[in-house]
Backbone as JSON Lines, residues from 0, in Angstrom:
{"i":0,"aa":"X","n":[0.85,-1.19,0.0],"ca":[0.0,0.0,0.0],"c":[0.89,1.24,0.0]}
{"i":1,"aa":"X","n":[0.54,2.18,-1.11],"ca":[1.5,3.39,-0.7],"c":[1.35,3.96,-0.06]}
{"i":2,"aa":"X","n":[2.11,5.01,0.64],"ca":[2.25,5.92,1.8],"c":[1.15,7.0,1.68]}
{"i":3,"aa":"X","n":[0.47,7.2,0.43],"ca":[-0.44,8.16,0.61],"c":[-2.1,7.67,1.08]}
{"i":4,"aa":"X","n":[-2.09,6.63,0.26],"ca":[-3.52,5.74,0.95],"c":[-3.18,5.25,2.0]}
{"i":5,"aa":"X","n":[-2.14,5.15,2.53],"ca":[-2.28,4.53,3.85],"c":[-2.04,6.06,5.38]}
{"i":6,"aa":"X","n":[-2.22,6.91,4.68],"ca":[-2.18,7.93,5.24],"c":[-3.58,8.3,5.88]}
{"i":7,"aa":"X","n":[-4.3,8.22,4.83],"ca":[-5.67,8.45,4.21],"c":[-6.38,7.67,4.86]}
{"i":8,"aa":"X","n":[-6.25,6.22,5.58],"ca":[-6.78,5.14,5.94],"c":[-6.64,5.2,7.51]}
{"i":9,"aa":"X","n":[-5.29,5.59,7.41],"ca":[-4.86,6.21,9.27],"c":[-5.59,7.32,10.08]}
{"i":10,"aa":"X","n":[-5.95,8.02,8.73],"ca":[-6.23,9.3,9.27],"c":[-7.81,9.13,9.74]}
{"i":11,"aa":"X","n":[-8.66,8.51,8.75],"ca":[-10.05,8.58,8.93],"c":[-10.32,7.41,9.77]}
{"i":12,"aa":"X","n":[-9.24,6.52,10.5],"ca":[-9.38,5.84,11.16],"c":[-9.3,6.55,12.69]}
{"i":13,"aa":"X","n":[-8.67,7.01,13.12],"ca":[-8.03,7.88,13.88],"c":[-9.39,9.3,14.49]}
{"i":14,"aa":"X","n":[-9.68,9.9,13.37],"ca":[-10.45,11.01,13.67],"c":[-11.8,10.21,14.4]}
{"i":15,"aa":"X","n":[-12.42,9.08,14.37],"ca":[-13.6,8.57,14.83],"c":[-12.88,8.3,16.22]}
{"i":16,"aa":"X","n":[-11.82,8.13,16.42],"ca":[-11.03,7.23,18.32],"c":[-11.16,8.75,18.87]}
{"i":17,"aa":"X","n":[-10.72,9.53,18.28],"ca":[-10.74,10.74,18.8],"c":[-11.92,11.64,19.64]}
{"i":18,"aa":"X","n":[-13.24,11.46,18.59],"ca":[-14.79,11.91,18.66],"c":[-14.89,10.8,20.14]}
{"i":19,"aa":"X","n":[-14.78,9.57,20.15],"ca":[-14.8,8.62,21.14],"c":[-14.44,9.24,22.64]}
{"i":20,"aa":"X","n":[-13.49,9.3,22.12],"ca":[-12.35,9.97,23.66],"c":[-13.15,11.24,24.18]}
{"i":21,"aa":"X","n":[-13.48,12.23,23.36],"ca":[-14.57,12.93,23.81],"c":[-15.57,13.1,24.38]}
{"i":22,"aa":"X","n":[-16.27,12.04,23.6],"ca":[-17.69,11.92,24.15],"c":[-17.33,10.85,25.1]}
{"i":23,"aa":"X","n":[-16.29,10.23,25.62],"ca":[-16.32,9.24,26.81],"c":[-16.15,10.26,27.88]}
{"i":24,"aa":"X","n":[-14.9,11.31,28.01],"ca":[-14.5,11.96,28.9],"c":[-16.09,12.72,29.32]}
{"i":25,"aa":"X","n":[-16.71,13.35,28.32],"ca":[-17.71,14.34,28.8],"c":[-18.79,13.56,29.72]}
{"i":26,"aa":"X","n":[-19.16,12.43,28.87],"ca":[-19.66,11.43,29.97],"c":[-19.53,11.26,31.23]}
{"i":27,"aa":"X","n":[-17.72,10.95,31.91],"ca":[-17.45,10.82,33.28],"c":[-17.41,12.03,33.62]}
{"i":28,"aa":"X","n":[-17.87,13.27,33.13],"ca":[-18.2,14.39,34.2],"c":[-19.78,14.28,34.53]}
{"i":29,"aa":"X","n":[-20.3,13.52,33.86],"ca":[-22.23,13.72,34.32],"c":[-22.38,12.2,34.54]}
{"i":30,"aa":"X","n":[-22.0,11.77,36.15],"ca":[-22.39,10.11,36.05],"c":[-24.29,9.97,36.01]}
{"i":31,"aa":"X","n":[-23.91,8.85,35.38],"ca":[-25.63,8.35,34.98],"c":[-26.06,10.21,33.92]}
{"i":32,"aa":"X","n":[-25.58,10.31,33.7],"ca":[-26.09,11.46,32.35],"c":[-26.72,12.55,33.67]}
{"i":33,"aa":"X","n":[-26.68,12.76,34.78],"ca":[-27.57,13.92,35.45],"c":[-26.19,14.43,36.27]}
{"i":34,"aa":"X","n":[-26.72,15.93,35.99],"ca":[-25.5,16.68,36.64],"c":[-25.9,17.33,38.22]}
{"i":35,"aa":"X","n":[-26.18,16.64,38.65],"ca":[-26.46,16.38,40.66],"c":[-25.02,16.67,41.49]}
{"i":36,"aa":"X","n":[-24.27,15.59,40.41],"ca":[-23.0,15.45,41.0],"c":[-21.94,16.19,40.32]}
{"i":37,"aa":"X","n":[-21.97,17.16,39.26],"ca":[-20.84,17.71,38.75],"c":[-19.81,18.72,39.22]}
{"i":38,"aa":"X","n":[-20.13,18.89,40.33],"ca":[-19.54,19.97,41.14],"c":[-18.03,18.86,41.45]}
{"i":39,"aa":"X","n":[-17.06,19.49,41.21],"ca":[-15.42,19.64,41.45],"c":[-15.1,18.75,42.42]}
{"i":40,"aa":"X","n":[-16.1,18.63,43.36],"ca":[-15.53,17.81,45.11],"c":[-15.75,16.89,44.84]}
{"i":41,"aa":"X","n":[-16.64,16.78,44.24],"ca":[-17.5,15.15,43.87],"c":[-17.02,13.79,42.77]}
{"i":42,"aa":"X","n":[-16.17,14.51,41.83],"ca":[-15.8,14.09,40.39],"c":[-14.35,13.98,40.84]}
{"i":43,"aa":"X","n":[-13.52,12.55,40.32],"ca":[-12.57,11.82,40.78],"c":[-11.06,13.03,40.02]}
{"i":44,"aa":"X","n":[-10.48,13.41,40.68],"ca":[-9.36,13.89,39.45],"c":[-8.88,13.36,38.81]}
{"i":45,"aa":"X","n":[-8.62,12.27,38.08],"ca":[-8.83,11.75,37.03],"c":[-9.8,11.7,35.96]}
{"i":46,"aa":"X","n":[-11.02,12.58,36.5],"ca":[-12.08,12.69,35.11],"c":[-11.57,14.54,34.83]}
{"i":47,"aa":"X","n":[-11.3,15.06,35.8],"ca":[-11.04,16.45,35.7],"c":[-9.85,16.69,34.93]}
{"i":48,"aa":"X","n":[-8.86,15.67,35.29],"ca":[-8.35,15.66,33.94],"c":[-7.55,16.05,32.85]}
{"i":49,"aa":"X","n":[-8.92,15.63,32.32],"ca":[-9.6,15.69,31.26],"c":[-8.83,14.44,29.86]}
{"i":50,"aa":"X","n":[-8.04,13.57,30.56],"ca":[-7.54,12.93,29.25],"c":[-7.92,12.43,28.24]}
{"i":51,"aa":"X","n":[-9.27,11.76,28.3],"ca":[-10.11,11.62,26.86],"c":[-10.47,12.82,26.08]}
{"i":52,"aa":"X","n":[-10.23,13.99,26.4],"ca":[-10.74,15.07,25.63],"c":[-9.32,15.8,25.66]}
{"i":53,"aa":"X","n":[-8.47,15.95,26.51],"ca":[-7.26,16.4,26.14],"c":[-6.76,15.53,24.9]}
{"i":54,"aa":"X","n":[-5.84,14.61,25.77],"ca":[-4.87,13.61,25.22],"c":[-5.77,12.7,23.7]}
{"i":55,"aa":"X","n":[-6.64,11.5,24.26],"ca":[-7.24,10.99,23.1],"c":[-7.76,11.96,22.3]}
{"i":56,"aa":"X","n":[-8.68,13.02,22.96],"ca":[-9.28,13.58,21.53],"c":[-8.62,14.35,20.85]}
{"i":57,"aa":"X","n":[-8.53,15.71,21.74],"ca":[-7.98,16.5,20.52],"c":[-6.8,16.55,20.35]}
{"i":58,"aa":"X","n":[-5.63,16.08,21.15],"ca":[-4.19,16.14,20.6],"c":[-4.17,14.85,19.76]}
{"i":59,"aa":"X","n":[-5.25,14.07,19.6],"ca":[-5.25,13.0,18.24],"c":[-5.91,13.17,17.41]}
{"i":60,"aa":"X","n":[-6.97,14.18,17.27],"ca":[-7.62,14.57,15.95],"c":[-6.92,15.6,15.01]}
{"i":61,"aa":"X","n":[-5.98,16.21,15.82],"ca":[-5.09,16.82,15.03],"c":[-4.16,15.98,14.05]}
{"i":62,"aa":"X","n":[-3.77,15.12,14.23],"ca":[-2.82,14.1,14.01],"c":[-3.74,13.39,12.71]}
{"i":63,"aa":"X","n":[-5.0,13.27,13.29],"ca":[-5.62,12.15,12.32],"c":[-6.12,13.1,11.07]}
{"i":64,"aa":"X","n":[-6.46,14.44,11.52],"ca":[-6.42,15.22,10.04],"c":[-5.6,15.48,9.21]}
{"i":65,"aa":"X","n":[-4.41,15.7,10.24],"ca":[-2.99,15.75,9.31],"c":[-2.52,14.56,8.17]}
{"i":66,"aa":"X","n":[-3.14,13.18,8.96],"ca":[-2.72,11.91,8.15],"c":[-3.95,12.44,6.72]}
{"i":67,"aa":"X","n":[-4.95,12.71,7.3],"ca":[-6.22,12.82,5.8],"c":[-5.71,13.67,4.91]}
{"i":68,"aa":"X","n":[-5.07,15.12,5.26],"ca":[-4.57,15.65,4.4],"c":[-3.48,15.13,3.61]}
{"i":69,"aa":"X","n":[-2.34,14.5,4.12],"ca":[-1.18,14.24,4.04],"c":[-1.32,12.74,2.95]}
{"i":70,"aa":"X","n":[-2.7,12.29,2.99],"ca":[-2.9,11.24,2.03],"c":[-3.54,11.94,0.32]}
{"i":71,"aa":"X","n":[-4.31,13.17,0.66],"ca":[-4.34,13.9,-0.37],"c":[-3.27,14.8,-1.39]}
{"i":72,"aa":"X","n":[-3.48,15.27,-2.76],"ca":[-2.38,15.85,-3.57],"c":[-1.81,16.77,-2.44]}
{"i":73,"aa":"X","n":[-0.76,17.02,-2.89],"ca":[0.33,17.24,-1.93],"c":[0.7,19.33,-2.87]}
{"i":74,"aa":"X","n":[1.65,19.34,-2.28],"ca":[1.8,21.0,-2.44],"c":[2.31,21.63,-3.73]}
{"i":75,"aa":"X","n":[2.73,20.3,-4.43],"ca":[3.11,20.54,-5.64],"c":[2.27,19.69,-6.73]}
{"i":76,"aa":"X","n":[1.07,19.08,-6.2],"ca":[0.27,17.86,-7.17],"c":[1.23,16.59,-7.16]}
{"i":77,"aa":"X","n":[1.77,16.06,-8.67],"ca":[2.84,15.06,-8.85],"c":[4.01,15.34,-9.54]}
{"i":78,"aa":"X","n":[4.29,16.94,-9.35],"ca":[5.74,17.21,-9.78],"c":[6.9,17.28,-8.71]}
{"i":79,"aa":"X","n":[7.68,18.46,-8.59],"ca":[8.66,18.09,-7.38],"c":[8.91,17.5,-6.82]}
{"i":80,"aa":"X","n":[7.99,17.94,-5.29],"ca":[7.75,17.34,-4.14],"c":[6.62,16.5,-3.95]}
{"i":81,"aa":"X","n":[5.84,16.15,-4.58],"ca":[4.52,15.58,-4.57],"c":[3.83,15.75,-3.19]}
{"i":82,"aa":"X","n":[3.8,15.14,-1.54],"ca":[2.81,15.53,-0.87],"c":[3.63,15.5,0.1]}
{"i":83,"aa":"X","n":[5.35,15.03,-0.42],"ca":[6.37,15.5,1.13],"c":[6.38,16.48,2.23]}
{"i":84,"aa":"X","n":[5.87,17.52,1.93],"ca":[5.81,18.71,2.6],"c":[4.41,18.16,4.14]}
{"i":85,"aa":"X","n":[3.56,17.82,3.28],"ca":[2.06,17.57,4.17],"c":[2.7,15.82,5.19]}
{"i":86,"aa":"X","n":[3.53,14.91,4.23],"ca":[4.02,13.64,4.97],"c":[4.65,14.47,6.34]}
{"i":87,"aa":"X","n":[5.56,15.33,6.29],"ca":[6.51,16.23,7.28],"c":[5.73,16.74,8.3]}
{"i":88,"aa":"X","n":[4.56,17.41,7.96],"ca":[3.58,17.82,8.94],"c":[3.24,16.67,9.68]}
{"i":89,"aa":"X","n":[2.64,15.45,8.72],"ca":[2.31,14.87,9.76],"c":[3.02,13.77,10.86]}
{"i":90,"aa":"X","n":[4.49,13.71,10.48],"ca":[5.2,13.26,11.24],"c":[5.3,13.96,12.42]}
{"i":91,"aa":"X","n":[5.46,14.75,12.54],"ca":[5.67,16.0,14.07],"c":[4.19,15.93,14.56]}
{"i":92,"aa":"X","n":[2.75,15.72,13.68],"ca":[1.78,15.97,14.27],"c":[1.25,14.53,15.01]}
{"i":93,"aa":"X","n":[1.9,13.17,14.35],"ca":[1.84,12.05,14.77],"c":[2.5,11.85,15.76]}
{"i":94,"aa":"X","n":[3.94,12.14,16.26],"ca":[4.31,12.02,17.55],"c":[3.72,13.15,18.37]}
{"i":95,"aa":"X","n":[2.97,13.69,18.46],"ca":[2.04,14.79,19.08],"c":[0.97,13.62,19.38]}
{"i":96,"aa":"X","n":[0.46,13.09,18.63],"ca":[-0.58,12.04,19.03],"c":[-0.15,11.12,20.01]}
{"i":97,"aa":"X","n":[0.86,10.46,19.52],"ca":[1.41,9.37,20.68],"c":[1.41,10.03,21.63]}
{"i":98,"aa":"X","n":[2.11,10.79,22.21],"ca":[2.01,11.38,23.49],"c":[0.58,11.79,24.25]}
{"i":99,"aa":"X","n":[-0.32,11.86,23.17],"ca":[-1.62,12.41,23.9],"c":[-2.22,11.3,24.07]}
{"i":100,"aa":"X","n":[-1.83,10.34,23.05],"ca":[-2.59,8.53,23.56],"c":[-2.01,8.04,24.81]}
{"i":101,"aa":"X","n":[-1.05,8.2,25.26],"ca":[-0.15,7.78,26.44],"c":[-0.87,8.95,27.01]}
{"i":102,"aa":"X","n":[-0.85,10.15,27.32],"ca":[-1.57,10.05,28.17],"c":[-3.08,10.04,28.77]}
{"i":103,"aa":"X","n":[-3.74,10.06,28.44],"ca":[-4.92,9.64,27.86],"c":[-5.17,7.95,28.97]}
{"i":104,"aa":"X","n":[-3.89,7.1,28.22],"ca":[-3.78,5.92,28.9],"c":[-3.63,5.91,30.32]}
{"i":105,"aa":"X","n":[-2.55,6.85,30.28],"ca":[-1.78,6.84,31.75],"c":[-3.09,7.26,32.73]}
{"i":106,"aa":"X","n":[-4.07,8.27,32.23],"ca":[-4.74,8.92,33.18],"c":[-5.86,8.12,33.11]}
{"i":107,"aa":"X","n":[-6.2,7.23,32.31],"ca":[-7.35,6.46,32.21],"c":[-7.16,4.94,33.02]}
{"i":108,"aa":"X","n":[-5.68,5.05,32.8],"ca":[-5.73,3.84,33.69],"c":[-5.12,3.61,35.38]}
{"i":109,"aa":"X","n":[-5.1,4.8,35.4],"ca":[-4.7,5.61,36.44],"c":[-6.29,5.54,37.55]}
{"i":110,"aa":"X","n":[-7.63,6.14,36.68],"ca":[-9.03,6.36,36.85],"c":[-9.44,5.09,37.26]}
{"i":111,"aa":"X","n":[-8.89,3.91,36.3],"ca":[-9.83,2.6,36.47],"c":[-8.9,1.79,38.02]}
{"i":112,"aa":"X","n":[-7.69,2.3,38.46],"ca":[-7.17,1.79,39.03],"c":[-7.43,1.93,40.78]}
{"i":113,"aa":"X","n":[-7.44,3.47,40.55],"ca":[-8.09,4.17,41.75],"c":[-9.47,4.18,42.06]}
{"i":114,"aa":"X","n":[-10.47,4.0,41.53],"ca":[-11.87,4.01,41.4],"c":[-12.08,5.37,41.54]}
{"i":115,"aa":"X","n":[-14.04,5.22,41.52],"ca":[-14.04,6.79,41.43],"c":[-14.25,7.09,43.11]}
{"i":116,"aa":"X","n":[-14.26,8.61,42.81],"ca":[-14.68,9.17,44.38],"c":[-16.67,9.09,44.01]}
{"i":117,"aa":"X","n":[-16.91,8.38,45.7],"ca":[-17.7,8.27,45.62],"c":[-18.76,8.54,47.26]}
{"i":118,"aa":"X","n":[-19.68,8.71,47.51],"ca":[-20.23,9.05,48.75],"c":[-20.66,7.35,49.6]}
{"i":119,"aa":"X","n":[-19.83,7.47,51.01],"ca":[-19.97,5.95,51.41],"c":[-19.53,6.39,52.89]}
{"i":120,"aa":"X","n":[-20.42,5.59,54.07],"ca":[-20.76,6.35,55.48],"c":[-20.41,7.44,55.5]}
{"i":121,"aa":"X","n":[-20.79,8.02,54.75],"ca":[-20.98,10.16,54.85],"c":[-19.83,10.64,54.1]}
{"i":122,"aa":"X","n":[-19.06,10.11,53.81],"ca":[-17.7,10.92,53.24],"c":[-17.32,10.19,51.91]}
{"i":123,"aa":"X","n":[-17.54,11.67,51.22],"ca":[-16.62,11.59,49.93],"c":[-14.96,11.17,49.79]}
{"i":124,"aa":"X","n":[-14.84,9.96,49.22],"ca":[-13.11,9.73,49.06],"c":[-13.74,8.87,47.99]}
{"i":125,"aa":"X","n":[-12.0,8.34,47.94],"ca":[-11.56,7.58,47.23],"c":[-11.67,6.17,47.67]}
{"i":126,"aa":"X","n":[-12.73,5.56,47.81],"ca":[-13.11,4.39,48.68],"c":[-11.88,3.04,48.33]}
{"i":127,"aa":"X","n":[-12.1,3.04,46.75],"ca":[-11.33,2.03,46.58],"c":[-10.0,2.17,45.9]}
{"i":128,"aa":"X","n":[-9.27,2.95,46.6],"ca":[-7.99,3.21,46.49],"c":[-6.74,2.41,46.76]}
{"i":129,"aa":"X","n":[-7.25,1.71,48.06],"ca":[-5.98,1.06,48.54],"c":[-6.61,-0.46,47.9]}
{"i":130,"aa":"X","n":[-7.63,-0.68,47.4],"ca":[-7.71,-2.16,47.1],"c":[-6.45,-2.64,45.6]}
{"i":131,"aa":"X","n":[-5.96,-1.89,45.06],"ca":[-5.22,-1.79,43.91],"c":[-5.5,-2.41,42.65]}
{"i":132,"aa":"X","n":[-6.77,-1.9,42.37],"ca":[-7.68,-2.73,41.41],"c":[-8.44,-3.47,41.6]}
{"i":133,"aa":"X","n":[-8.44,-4.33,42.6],"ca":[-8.83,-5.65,43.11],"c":[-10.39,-5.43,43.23]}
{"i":134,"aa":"X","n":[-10.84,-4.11,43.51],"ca":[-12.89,-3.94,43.61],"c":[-13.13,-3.65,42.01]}
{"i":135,"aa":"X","n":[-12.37,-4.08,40.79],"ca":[-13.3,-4.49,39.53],"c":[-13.7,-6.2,39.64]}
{"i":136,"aa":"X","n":[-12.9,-6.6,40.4],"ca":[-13.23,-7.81,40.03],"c":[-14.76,-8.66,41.29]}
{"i":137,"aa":"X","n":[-14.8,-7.85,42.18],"ca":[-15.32,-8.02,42.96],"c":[-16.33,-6.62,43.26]}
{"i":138,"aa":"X","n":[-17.88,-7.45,42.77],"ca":[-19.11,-6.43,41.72],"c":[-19.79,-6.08,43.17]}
{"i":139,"aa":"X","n":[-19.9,-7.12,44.36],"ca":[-20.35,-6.62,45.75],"c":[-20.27,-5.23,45.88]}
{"i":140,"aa":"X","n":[-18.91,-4.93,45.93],"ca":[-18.32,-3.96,46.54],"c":[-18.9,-2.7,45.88]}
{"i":141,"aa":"X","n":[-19.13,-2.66,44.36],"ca":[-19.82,-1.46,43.91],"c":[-21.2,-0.8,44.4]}
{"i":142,"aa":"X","n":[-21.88,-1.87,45.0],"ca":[-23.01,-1.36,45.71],"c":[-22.74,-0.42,47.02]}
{"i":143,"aa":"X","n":[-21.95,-0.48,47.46],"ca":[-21.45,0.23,48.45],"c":[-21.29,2.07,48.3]}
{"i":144,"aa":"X","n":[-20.94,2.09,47.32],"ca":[-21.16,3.63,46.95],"c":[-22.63,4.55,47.03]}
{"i":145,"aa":"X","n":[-22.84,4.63,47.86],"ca":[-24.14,5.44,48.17],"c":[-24.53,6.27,46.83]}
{"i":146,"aa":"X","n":[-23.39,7.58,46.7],"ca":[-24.12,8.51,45.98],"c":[-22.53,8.72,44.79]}
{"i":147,"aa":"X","n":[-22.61,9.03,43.48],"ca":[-23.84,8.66,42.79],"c":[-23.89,7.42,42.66]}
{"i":148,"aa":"X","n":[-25.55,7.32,42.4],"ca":[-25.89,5.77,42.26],"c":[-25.17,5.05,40.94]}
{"i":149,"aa":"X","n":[-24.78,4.06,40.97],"ca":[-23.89,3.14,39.43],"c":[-22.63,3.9,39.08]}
{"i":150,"aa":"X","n":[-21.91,5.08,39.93],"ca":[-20.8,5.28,39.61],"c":[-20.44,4.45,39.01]}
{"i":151,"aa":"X","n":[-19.83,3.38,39.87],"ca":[-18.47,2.73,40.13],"c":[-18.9,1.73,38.24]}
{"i":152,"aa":"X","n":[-19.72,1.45,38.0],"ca":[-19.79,0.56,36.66],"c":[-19.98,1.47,35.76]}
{"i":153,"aa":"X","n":[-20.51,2.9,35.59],"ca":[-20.42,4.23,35.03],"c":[-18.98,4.49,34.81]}
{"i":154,"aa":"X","n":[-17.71,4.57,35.96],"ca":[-16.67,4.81,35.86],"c":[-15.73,3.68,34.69]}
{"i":155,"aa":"X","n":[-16.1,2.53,35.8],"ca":[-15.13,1.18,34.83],"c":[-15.55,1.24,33.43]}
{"i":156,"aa":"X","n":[-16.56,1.59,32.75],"ca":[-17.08,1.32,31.59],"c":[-16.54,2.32,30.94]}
{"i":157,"aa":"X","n":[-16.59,3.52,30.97],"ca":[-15.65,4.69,30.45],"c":[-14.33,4.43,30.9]}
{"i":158,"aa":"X","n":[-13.7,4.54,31.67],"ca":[-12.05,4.56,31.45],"c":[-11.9,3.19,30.7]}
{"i":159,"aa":"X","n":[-12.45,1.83,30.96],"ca":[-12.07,1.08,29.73],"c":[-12.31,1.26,28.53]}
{"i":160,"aa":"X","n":[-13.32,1.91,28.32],"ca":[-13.16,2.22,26.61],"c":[-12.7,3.47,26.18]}
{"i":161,"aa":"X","n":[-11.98,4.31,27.08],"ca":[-10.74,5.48,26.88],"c":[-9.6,4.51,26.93]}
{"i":162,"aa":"X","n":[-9.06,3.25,27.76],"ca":[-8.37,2.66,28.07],"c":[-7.73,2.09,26.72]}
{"i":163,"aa":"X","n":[-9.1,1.29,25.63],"ca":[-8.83,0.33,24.66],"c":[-8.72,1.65,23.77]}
{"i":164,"aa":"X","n":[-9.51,2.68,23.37],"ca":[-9.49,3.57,22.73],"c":[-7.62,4.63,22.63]}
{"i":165,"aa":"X","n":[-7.36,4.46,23.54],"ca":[-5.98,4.97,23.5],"c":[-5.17,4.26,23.08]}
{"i":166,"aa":"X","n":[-5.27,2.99,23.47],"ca":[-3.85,2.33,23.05],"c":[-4.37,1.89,21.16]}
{"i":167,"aa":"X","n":[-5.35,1.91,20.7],"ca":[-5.14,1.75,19.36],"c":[-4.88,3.07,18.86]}
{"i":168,"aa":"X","n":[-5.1,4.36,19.73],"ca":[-4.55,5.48,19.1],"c":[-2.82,5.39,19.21]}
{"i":169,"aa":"X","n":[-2.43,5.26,20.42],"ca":[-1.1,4.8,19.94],"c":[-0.38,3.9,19.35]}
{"i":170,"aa":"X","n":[-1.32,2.69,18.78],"ca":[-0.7,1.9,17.58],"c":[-0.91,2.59,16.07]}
{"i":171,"aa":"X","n":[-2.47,3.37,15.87],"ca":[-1.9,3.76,14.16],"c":[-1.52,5.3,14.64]}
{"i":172,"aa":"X","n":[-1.1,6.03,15.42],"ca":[0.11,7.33,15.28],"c":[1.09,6.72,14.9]}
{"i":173,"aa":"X","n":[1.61,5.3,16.01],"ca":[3.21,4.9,15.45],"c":[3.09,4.63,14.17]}
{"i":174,"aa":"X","n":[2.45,4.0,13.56],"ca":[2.53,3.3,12.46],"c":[2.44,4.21,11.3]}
{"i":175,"aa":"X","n":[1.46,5.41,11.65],"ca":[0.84,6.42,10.71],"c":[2.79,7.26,10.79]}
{"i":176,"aa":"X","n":[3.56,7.51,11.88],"ca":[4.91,8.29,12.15],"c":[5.69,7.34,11.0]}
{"i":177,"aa":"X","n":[5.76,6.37,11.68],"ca":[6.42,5.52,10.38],"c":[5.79,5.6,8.71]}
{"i":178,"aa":"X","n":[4.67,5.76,8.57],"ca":[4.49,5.91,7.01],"c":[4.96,6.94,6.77]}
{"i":179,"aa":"X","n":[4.53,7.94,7.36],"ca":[4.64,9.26,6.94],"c":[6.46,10.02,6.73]}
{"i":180,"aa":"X","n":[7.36,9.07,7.88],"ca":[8.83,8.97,7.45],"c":[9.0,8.83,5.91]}
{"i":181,"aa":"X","n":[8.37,7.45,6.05],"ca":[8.39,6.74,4.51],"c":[8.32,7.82,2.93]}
{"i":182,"aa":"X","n":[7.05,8.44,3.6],"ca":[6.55,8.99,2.29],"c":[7.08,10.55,2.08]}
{"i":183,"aa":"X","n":[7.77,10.7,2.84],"ca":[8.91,12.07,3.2],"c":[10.53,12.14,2.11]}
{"i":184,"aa":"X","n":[10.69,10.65,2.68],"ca":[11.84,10.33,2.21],"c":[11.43,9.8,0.76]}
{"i":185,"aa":"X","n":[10.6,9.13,0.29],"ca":[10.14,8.34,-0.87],"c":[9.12,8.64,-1.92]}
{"i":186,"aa":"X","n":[8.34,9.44,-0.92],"ca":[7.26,10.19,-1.74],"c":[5.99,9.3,-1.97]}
{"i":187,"aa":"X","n":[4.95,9.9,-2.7],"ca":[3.74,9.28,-2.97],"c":[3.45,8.07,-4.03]}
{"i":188,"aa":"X","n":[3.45,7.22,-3.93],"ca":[3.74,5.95,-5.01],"c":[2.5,6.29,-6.28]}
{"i":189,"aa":"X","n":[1.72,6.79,-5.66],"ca":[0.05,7.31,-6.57],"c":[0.59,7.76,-7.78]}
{"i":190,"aa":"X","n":[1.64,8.76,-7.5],"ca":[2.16,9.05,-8.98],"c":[2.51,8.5,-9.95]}
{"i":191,"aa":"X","n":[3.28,7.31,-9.57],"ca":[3.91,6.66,-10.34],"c":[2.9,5.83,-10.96]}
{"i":192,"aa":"X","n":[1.84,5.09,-10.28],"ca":[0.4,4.56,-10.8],"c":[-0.16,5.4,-11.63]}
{"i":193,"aa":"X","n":[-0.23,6.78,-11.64],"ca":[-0.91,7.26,-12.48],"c":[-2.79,7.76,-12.37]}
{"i":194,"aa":"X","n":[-2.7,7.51,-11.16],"ca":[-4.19,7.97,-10.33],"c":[-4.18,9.36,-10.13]}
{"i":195,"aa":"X","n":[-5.31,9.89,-11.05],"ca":[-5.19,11.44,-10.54],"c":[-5.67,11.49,-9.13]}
{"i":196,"aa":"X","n":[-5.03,12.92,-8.85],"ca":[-5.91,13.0,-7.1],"c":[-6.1,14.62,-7.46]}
């Protein structure tokens, strides 16, 4: 596959993980969708954040537009440079992604590790902090959270799918960094096929 369709394939792959990461993060600020509980004291710092909407979304939708452009004619069409210039962008804008998928990860799995803060014999904490993961596996224990009601399966359900959602953002940035090397140094193969763009 040449470096420009596979740019193209990265990119529009990428911009949907991104919309994801968004709409997951905005989620863990309104548990169960009602904002009762959105006030600052209440909401775990790990949803505050903000790494699905920092890191996954928008420091990777940048990245994933750059790959869409960077798969389109390039700054010279198919003379000179063909789309080297836009491959270059998106190398710098792809390791910009990795870093926002890592963290994204780090803080998401950071969220699922700590549980959330939740209301339990009168006081807001971090209930399941010292268990070190150990209250996902054990569903008892989520009933225990008084207020809000279904946090704790509200929480696990979003940071795991910021969780899985990040780390495939940091498999096609690397991969999208590596094409985009490719097609820097080598250029757009489209030309040589003879496909207008």
């Amino acid at each position: 596959m040449c470096t420009g369709k596979c740019s193209r394939f990265l990119g529009l792959s990428l911009i949907p993980l991104s919309l994801v990461c968004m709409v997951a993060n905005a989620l863990l600020l309104v548990p169960q969708g009602k904002t009762d509980w959105t006030d600052t004291s209440h909401l775990s710092l790990q949803v505050l954040l903000m790494g699905g909407f920092l890191g996954g979304g928008l420091m990777v939708l940048c990245p994933g537009i750059a790959a869409v452009r960077a798969g389109g004619k390039g700054c010279c069409g198919a003379g000179c440079c063909g789309n080297r210039c836009r491959m270059l962008r998106s190398v710098f804008s792809s390791a910009f992604g990795v870093l926002g998928a890592i963290y994204c990860l780090s803080v998401s799995g950071t969220g699922l590790r700590t549980g959330p803060k939740c209301l339990m014999d009168s006081r807001w904490d971090y209930h399941f902090k010292d268990t070190d993961g150990s209250y996902l596996e054990n569903r008892t224990l989520w009933a225990l959270c008084e207020q809000p009601p279904g946090v704790v399966s509200w929480n696990v359900t979003l940071f795991s799918l910021l969780v899985a959602a990040s780390c495939l953002e940091i498999v096609l940035c690397g991969v999208q960094l590596v094409n985009a090397t490719f097609g820097v140094f080598c250029g757009d193969c489209r030309k040589k096929e003879g496909t207008p763009q």
